[in-house]
PDB file of C-alpha atoms in Angstrom:
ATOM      1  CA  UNK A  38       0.000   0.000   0.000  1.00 80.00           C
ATOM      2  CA  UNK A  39       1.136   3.609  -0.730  1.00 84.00           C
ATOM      3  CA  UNK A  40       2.337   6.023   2.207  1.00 92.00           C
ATOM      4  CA  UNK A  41       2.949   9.022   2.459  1.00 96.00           C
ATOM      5  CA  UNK A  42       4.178  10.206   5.888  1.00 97.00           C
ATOM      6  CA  UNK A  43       5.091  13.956   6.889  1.00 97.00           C
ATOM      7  CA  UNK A  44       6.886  15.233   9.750  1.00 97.00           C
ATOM      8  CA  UNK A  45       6.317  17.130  12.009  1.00 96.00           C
ATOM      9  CA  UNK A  46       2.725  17.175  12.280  1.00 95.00           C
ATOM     10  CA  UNK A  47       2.957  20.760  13.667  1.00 96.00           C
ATOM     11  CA  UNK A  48       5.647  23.439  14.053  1.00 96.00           C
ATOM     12  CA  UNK A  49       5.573  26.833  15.691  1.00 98.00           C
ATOM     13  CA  UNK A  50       8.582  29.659  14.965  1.00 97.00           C
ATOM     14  CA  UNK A  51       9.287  33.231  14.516  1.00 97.00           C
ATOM     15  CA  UNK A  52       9.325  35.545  11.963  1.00 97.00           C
ATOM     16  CA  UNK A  53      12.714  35.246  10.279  1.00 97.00           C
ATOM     17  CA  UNK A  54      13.257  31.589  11.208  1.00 97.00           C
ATOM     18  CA  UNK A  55      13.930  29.225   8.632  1.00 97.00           C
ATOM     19  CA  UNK A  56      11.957  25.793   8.509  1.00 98.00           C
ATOM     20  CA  UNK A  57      12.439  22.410   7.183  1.00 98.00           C
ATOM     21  CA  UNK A  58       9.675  20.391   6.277  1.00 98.00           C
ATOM     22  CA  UNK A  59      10.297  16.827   5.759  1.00 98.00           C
ATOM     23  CA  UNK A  60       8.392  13.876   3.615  1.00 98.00           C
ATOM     24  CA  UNK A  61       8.669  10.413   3.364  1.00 97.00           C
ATOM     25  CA  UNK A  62       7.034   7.788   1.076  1.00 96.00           C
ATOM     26  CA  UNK A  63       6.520   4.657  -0.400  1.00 94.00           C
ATOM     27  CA  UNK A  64       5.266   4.475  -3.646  1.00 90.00           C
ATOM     28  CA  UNK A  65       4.817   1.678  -6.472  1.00 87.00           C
ATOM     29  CA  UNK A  66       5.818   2.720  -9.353  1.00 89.00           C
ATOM     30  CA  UNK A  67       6.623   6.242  -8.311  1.00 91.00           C
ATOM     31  CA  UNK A  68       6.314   9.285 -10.838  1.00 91.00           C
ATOM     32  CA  UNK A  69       6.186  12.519  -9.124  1.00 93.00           C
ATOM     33  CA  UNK A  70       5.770  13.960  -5.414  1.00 95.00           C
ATOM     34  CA  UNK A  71       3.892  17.498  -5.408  1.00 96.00           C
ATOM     35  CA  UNK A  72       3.819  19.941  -2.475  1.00 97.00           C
ATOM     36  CA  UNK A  73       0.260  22.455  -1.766  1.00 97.00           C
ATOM     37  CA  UNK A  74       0.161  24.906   0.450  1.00 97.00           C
ATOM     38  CA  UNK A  75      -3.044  25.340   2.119  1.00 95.00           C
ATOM     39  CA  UNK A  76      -4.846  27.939   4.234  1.00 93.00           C
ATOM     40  CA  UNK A  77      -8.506  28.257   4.344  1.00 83.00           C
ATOM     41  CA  UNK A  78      -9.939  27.084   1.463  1.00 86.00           C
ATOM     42  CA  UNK A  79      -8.501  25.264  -1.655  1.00 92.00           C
ATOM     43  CA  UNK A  80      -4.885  23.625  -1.431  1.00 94.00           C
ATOM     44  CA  UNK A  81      -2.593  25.752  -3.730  1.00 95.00           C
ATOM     45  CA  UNK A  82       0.054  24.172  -5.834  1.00 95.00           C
ATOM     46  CA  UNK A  83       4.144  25.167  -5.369  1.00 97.00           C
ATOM     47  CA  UNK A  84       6.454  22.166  -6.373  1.00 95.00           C
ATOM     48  CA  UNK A  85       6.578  19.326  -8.360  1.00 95.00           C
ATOM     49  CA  UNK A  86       9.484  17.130  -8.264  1.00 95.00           C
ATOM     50  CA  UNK A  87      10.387  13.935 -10.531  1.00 91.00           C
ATOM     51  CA  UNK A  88      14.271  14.187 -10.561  1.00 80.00           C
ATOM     52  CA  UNK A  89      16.454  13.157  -7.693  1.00 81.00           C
ATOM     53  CA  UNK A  90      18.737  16.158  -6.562  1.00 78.00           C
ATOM     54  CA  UNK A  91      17.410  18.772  -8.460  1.00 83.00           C
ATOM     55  CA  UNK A  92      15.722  21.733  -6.717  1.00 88.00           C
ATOM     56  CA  UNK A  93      13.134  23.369  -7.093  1.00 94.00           C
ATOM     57  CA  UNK A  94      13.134  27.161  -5.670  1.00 95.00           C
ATOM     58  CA  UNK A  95      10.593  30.118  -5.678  1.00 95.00           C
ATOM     59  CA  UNK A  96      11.596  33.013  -3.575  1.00 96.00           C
ATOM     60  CA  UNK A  97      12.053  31.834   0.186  1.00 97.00           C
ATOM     61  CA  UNK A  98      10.717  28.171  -0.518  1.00 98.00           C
ATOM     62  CA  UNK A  99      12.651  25.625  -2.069  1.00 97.00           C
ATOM     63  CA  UNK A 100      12.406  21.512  -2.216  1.00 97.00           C
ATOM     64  CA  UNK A 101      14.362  18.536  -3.442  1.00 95.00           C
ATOM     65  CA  UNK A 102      14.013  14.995  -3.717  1.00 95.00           C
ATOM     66  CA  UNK A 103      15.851  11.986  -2.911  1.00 93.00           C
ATOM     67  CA  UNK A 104      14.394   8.732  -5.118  1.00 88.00           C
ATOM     68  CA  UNK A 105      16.908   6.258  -3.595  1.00 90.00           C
ATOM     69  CA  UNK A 106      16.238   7.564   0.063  1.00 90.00           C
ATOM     70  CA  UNK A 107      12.270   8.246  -0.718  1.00 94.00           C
ATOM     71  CA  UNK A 108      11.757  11.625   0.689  1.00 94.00           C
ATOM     72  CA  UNK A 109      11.569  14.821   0.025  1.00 96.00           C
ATOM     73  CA  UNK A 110      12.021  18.204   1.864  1.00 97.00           C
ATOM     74  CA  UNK A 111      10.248  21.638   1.404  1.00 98.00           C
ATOM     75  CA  UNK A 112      12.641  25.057   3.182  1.00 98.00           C
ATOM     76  CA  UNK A 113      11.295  28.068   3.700  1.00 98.00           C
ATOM     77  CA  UNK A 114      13.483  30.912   5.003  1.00 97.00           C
ATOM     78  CA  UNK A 115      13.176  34.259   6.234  1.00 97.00           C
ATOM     79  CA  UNK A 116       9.620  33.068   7.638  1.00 98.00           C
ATOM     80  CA  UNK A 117       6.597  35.457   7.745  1.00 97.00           C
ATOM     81  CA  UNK A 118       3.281  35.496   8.942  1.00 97.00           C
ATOM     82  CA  UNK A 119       1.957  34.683   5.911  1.00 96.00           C
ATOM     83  CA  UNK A 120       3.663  31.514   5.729  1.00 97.00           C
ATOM     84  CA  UNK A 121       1.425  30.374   8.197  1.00 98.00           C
ATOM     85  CA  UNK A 122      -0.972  27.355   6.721  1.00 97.00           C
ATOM     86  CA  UNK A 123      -0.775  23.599   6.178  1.00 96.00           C
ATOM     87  CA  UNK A 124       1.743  22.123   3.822  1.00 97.00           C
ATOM     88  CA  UNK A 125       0.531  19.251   2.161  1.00 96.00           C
ATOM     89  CA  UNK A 126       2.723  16.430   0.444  1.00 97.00           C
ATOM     90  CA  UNK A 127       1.388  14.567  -2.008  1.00 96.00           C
ATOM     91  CA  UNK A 128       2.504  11.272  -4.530  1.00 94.00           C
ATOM     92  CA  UNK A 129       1.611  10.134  -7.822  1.00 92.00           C
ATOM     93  CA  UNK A 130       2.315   6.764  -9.467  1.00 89.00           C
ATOM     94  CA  UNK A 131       2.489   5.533 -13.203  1.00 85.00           C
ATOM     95  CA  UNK A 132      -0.018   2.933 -12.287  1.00 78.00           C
ATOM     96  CA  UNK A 133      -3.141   5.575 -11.384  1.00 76.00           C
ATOM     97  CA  UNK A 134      -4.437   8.731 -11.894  1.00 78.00           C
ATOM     98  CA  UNK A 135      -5.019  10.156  -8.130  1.00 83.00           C
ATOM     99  CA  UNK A 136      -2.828  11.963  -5.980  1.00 90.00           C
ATOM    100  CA  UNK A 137      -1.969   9.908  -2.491  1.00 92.00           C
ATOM    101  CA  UNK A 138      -1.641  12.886   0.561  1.00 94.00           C
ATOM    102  CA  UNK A 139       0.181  13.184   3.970  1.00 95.00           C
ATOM    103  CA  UNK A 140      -1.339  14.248   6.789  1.00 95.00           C
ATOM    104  CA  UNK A 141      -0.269  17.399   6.141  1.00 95.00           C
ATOM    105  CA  UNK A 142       2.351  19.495   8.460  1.00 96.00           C
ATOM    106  CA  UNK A 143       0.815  22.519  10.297  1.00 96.00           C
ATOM    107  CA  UNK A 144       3.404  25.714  10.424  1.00 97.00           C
ATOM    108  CA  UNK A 145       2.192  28.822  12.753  1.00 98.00           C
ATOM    109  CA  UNK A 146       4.929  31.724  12.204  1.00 98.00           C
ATOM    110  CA  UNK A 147       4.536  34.475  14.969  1.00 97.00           C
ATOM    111  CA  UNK A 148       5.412  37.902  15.260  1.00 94.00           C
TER     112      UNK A 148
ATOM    113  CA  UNK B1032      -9.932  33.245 -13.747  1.00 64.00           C
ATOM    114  CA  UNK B1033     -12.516  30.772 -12.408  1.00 75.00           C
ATOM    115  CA  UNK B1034     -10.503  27.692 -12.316  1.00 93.00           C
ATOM    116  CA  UNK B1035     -12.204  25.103 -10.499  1.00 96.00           C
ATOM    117  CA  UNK B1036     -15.854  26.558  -8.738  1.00 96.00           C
ATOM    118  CA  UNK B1037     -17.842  24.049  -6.582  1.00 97.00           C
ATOM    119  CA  UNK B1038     -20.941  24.933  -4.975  1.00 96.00           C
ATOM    120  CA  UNK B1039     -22.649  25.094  -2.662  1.00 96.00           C
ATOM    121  CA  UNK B1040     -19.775  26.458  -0.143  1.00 95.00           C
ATOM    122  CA  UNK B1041     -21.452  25.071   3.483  1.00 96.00           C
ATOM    123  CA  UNK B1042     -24.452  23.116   3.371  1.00 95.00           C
ATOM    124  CA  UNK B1043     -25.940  21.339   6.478  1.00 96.00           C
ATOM    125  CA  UNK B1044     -28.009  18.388   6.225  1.00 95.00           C
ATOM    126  CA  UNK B1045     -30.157  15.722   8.420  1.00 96.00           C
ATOM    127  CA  UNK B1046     -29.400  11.951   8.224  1.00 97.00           C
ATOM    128  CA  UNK B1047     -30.722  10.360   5.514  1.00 96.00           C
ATOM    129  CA  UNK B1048     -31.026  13.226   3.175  1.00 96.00           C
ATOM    130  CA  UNK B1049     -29.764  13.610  -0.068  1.00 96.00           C
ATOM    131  CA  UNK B1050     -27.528  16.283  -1.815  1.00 96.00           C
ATOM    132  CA  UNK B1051     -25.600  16.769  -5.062  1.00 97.00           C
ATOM    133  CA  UNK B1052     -22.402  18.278  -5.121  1.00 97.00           C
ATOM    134  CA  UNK B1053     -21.347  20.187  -8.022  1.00 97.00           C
ATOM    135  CA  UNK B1054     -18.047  20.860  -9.281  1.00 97.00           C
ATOM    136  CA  UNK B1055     -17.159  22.358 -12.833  1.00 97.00           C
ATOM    137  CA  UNK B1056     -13.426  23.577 -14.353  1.00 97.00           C
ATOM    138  CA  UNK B1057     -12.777  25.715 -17.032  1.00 95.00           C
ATOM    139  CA  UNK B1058      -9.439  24.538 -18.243  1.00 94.00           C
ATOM    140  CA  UNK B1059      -9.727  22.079 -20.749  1.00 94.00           C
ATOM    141  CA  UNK B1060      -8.686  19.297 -18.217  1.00 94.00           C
ATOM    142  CA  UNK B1061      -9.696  15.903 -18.865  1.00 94.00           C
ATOM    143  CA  UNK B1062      -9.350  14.136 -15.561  1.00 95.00           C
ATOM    144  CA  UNK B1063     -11.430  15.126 -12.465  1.00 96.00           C
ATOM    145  CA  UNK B1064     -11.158  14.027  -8.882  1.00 97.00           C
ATOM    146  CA  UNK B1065     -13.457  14.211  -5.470  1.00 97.00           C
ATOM    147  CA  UNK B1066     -11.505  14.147  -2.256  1.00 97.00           C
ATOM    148  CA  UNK B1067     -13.037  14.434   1.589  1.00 97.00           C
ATOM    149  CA  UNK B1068     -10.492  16.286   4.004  1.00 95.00           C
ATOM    150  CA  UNK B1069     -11.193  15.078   7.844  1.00 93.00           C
ATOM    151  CA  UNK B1070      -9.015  16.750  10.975  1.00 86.00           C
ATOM    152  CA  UNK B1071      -6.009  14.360  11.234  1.00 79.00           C
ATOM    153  CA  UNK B1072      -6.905  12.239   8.314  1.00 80.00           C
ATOM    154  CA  UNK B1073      -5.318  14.333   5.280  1.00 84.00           C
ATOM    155  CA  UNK B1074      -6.881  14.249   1.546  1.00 93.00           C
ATOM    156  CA  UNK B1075      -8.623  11.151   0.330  1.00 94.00           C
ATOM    157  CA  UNK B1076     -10.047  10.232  -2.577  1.00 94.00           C
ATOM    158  CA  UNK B1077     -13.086   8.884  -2.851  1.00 96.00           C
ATOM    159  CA  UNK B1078     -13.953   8.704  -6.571  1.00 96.00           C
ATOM    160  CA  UNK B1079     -12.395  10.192 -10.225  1.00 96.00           C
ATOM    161  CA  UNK B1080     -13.250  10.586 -13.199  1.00 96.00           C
ATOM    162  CA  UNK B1081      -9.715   9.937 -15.799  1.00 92.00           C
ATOM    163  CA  UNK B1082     -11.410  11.317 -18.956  1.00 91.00           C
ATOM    164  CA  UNK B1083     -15.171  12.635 -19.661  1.00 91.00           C
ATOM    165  CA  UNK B1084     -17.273   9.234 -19.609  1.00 89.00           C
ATOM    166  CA  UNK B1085     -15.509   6.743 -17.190  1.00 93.00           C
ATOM    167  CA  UNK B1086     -15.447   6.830 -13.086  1.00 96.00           C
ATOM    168  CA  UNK B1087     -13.759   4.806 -11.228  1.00 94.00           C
ATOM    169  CA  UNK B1088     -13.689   4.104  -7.178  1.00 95.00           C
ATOM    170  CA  UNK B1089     -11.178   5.604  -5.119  1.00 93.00           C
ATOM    171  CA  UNK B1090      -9.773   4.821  -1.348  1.00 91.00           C
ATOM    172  CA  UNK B1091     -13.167   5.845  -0.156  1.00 95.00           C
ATOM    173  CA  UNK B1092     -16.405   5.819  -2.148  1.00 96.00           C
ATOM    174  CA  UNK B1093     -19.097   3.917   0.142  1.00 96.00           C
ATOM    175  CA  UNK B1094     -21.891   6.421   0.637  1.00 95.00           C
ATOM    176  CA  UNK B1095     -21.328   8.163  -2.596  1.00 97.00           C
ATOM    177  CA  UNK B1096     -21.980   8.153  -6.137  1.00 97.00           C
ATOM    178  CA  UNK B1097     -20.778  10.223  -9.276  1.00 97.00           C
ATOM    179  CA  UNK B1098     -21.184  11.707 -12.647  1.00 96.00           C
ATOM    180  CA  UNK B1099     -18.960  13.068 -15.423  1.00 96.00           C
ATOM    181  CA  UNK B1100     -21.402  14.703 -16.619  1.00 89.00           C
ATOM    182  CA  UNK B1101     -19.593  15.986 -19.770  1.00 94.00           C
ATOM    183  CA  UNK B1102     -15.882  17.635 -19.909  1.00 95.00           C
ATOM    184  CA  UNK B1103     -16.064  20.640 -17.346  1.00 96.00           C
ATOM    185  CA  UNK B1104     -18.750  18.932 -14.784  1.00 97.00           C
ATOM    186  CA  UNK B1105     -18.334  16.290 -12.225  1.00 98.00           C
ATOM    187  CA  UNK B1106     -20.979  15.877  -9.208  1.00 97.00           C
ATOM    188  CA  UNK B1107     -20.911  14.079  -6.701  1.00 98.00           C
ATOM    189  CA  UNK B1108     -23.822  12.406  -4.817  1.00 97.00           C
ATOM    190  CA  UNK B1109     -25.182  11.303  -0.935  1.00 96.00           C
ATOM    191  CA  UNK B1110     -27.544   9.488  -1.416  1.00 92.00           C
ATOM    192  CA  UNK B1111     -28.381   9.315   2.287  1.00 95.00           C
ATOM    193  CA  UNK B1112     -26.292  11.234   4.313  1.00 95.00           C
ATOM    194  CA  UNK B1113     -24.504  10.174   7.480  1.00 96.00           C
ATOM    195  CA  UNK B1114     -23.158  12.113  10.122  1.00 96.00           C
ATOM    196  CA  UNK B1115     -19.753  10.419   9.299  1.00 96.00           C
ATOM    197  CA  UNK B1116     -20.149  12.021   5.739  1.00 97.00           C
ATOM    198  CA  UNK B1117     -19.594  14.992   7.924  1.00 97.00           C
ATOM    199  CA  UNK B1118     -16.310  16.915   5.586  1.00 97.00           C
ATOM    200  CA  UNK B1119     -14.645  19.237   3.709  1.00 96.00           C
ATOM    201  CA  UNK B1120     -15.164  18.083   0.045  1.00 98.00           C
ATOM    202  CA  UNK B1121     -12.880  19.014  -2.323  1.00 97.00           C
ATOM    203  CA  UNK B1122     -12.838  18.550  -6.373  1.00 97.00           C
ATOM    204  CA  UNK B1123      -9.708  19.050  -8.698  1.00 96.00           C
ATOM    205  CA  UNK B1124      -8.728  18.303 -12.077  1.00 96.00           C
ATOM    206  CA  UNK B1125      -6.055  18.421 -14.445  1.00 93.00           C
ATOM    207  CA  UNK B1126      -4.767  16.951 -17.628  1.00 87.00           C
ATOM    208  CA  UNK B1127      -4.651  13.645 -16.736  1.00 84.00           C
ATOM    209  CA  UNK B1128      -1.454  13.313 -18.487  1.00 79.00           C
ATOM    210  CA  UNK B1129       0.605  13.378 -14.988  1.00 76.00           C
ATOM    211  CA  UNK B1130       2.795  16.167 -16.183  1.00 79.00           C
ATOM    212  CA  UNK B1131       0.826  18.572 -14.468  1.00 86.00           C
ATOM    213  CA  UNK B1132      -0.469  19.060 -10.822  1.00 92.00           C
ATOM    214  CA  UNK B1133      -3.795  18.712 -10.005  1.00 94.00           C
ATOM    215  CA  UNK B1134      -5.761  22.139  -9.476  1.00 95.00           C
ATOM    216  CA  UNK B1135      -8.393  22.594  -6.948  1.00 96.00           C
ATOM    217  CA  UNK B1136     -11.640  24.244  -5.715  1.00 96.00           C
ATOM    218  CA  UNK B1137     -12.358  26.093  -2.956  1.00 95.00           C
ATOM    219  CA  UNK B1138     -14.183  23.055  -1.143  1.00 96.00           C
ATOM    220  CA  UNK B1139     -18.007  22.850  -0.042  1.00 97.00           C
ATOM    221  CA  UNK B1140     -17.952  22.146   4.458  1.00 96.00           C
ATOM    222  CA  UNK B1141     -20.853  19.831   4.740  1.00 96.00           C
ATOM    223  CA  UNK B1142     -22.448  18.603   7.931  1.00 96.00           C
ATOM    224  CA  UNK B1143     -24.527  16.282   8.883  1.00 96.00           C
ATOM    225  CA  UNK B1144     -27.062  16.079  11.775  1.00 95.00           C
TER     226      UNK B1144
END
């Protein structure tokens, strides 16, 4: 059975921290892991990663994969408030169409 | 830029009613997908739709039904609700061709009584 696992669940810094996000997974016939960001209302796409090593960077946030170590992490610097939400890791696989999810990691950033 | 819309936004219900969700996108995509968010639980799928006339089952679809009804729309259905249909329902799409991440709506909070 697919897994995706995230940790931590939940995470609490201040503005100007930096943050590391981590996900693991196991995946048959993996193709692609995708991160979301989400706050109220409809998870919001940032990365998608299919290559080992490469990053993947916009502004503060940036992620790589590992495919021989099966995770992934998602760094975000110079936190702000506005980086507060609920990042959501996510798999695909060659074999189906549908997106497998972690439980999600929940980062508060305070003034 | 619309996206993916779903309506209604909150509905409450009483057991044993029934209710339609819709869900429509606007960017050519050919595969659609219905997803229930629970505290602690994460995203899971309970049915898709891979291109306009098939459906297929996902890692949750007792209690519910579908229909593609052409390329844009996708519903979903209780037929009788449950107060552990009590969710955050959420639709996406995308191309289907797995080069592309999935896009998705706002979600509709439902709750059952």
């Amino acid at each position: 059975e697919d897994k995706v696992v995230q940790s931590p669940l939940s995470l609490v810094v201040h503005e100007g921290d930096t943050v590391t996000l981590n996900c693991s997974y196991e995946v048959t016939n993996f193709r692609s892991l995708l991160w979301y960001k989400q706050e109220k209302k409809a998870p919001t796409f940032l990365f998608m990663l299919t290559s080992s090593g490469i990053e993947k960077k916009s502004g503060r946030l940036s992620s790589i994969l590992d495919k021989k170590e099966l995770f992934s992490i998602l760094n975000i610097t110079a936190t702000q408030t506005g980086d507060s939400a609920v990042y959501l890791c996510a798999t695909s696989s060659n074999s189906g169409y549908a997106l497998n999810f972690g439980k999600g990691t929940s980062l508060l950033v305070t003034p | 830029n619309a996206g993916v819309t779903q309506t209604p936004k909150f509905q409450v219900l009483k057991t044993g009613q029934s209710m339609t969700l819709q869900c429509a996108q606007d960017m050519n995509h050919n595969s659609m997908y219905w997803y229930r968010q629970d505290p602690g639980m994460g995203l899971r799928l309970i049915y898709y739709s891979a291109s306009e006339g098939t459906t297929d089952k996902g890692e949750v679809p007792n209690g519910y039904n579908v229909s593609r009804l052409n390329k844009r729309e996708f519903s979903l259905r209780l037929e009788s609700a449950a107060p552990s249909q009590t969710s955050v329902y959420f639709c996406a799409s995308d191309s289907g061709f797995g080069n592309q991440p999935q896009h998705f709506g706002d979600g509709t909070r439902l709750s059952i009584l």
